[in-house]
CSV table of C-alpha atoms in Angstrom, one decimal:
chain,number,residue,atom,x,y,z
A,1,UNK,CA,119.2,104.4,95.1
A,2,UNK,CA,118.0,106.8,92.5
A,3,UNK,CA,115.1,109.3,93.0
A,4,UNK,CA,112.9,107.2,90.6
A,5,UNK,CA,113.3,104.1,92.9
A,6,UNK,CA,112.3,106.1,96.0
A,7,UNK,CA,109.2,107.5,94.2
A,8,UNK,CA,108.2,104.0,92.9
A,9,UNK,CA,108.5,102.5,96.3
A,10,UNK,CA,106.0,105.1,97.7
A,11,UNK,CA,103.8,104.7,94.7
A,12,UNK,CA,103.5,101.0,95.5
A,13,UNK,CA,102.4,101.8,99.1
A,14,UNK,CA,99.8,104.2,97.8
A,15,UNK,CA,98.4,101.6,95.2
A,16,UNK,CA,98.3,98.9,97.9
A,17,UNK,CA,96.4,101.2,100.4
A,18,UNK,CA,94.0,102.3,97.7
A,19,UNK,CA,93.3,98.6,96.7
A,20,UNK,CA,92.7,97.6,100.3
A,21,UNK,CA,90.5,100.5,101.0
A,22,UNK,CA,88.4,99.9,97.9
A,23,UNK,CA,87.5,96.5,99.4
A,24,UNK,CA,86.4,97.8,102.8
A,25,UNK,CA,82.9,98.7,103.7
A,26,UNK,CA,81.2,100.7,106.4
A,27,UNK,CA,82.6,103.0,109.1
A,28,UNK,CA,85.0,100.4,110.6
A,29,UNK,CA,88.3,100.8,112.6
A,30,UNK,CA,90.1,99.1,109.7
A,31,UNK,CA,88.8,101.5,107.1
A,32,UNK,CA,89.6,104.4,109.4
A,33,UNK,CA,93.2,103.1,109.9
A,34,UNK,CA,93.9,102.4,106.2
A,35,UNK,CA,92.4,105.8,105.2
A,36,UNK,CA,94.6,107.5,107.8
A,37,UNK,CA,97.7,105.7,106.4
A,38,UNK,CA,96.7,106.6,102.8
A,39,UNK,CA,96.2,110.3,103.6
A,40,UNK,CA,99.6,110.4,105.4
A,41,UNK,CA,101.3,108.7,102.5
A,42,UNK,CA,99.7,110.9,99.8
A,43,UNK,CA,100.2,114.2,101.7
A,44,UNK,CA,103.8,113.5,102.7
A,45,UNK,CA,104.6,112.2,99.2
A,46,UNK,CA,103.2,115.3,97.5
A,47,UNK,CA,105.3,117.6,99.7
A,48,UNK,CA,108.5,115.7,99.4
A,49,UNK,CA,108.0,115.1,95.6
A,50,UNK,CA,107.3,118.8,95.0
A,51,UNK,CA,110.3,119.9,97.0
A,52,UNK,CA,112.9,117.4,95.8
A,53,UNK,CA,111.8,116.3,92.4
A,54,UNK,CA,109.4,118.8,90.7
A,55,UNK,CA,111.2,121.9,92.0
A,56,UNK,CA,114.5,120.7,90.4
A,57,UNK,CA,112.7,119.8,87.1
A,58,UNK,CA,111.0,123.2,87.0
A,59,UNK,CA,114.4,124.5,86.1
A,60,UNK,CA,114.5,122.7,82.7
A,61,UNK,CA,112.4,123.7,79.7
A,62,UNK,CA,112.1,120.0,78.8
A,63,UNK,CA,110.3,119.2,82.1
A,64,UNK,CA,108.7,122.4,83.3
A,65,UNK,CA,105.2,121.6,81.8
A,66,UNK,CA,105.3,118.0,83.1
A,67,UNK,CA,106.2,119.4,86.6
A,68,UNK,CA,103.3,121.9,86.5
A,69,UNK,CA,100.9,119.1,85.4
A,70,UNK,CA,102.1,116.8,88.3
A,71,UNK,CA,101.7,119.6,90.8
A,72,UNK,CA,98.2,120.4,89.5
A,73,UNK,CA,97.3,116.7,89.9
A,74,UNK,CA,98.5,116.8,93.5
A,75,UNK,CA,96.0,119.6,94.1
A,76,UNK,CA,93.2,117.6,92.5
A,77,UNK,CA,94.1,114.7,94.8
A,78,UNK,CA,94.0,117.1,97.8
A,79,UNK,CA,90.5,118.2,96.8
A,80,UNK,CA,89.3,114.6,96.5
A,81,UNK,CA,90.8,113.8,100.0
A,82,UNK,CA,88.9,116.9,101.3
A,83,UNK,CA,85.7,115.6,99.8
A,84,UNK,CA,86.3,112.2,101.4
A,85,UNK,CA,87.0,113.8,104.8
A,86,UNK,CA,83.6,115.6,104.6
A,87,UNK,CA,81.7,112.5,103.6
A,88,UNK,CA,80.2,109.9,106.0
A,89,UNK,CA,82.6,107.0,106.0
A,90,UNK,CA,79.8,104.5,106.3
A,91,UNK,CA,77.9,105.9,103.2
A,92,UNK,CA,78.0,104.5,99.7
A,93,UNK,CA,79.1,108.0,98.6
A,94,UNK,CA,82.3,107.6,100.5
A,95,UNK,CA,83.3,104.5,98.5
A,96,UNK,CA,82.3,106.3,95.3
A,97,UNK,CA,84.6,109.2,96.2
A,98,UNK,CA,87.4,106.8,97.2
A,99,UNK,CA,87.1,105.2,93.7
A,100,UNK,CA,87.5,108.6,92.1
A,101,UNK,CA,90.6,109.2,94.3
A,102,UNK,CA,91.9,105.8,93.3
A,103,UNK,CA,91.5,106.5,89.6
A,104,UNK,CA,93.1,110.0,89.9
A,105,UNK,CA,96.1,108.7,91.9
A,106,UNK,CA,96.6,105.7,89.6
A,107,UNK,CA,96.5,107.9,86.6
A,108,UNK,CA,99.0,110.3,88.2
A,109,UNK,CA,101.4,107.5,89.1
A,110,UNK,CA,101.2,106.0,85.7
A,111,UNK,CA,101.9,109.4,84.1
A,112,UNK,CA,104.9,109.8,86.2
A,113,UNK,CA,106.3,106.2,85.8
A,114,UNK,CA,105.6,105.8,82.1
A,115,UNK,CA,106.4,109.2,80.8
A,116,UNK,CA,107.8,111.7,83.2
A,117,UNK,CA,110.5,109.5,84.7
A,118,UNK,CA,111.9,108.8,81.3
A,119,UNK,CA,112.1,112.5,80.3
A,120,UNK,CA,113.4,113.4,83.8
A,121,UNK,CA,116.0,110.7,83.5
A,122,UNK,CA,117.5,112.5,80.6
A,123,UNK,CA,117.5,115.9,82.4
A,124,UNK,CA,119.1,114.8,85.6
A,125,UNK,CA,122.6,113.4,85.9
A,126,UNK,CA,123.4,110.4,88.1
A,127,UNK,CA,124.7,112.5,90.9
A,128,UNK,CA,121.5,114.5,90.9
A,129,UNK,CA,119.4,111.4,90.8
A,130,UNK,CA,121.2,110.0,93.9
A,131,UNK,CA,121.2,113.3,95.8
A,132,UNK,CA,117.5,113.9,95.1
A,133,UNK,CA,116.7,110.3,96.3
A,134,UNK,CA,118.4,111.0,99.7
A,135,UNK,CA,116.7,114.4,100.1
A,136,UNK,CA,113.3,113.0,99.1
A,137,UNK,CA,113.5,110.1,101.5
A,138,UNK,CA,114.7,112.4,104.4
A,139,UNK,CA,111.8,114.8,103.6
A,140,UNK,CA,109.3,111.9,103.5
A,141,UNK,CA,110.4,110.7,106.9
A,142,UNK,CA,110.1,114.2,108.3
A,143,UNK,CA,106.6,114.6,106.9
A,144,UNK,CA,105.4,111.2,108.0
A,145,UNK,CA,106.7,111.9,111.5
A,146,UNK,CA,104.4,115.0,111.7
A,147,UNK,CA,101.3,112.8,111.5
């Protein structure tokens, strides 16, 4: 498996959790559980992706700006999660903030999948793509185990 396959697999989990959460209402156990899963996925993914994808791509002039942009978007996502954490889960404001998070995450994932992966694919050789995939998955598992 290549790094792009690993990242896409986690992107799909994030999209699914966001879609499910957007259809929930009120401060319910289900909403709490899905939100908890989403936070774990987003936080673990950001750490693993920055360590084993962006850090390698920061070394190339071709992908340094894209890497910086991706990392900046991770920080914006963190801020939106913080806002959600501080908002009453039963309020309409919570759902509004969730939809902002959903838009930001989906934009970020689309940027990566439609543009960044193609450019990164030309910068990384096959061996690197395979090695980064393994390192990324290992880091994800380690991060998720912390939660």
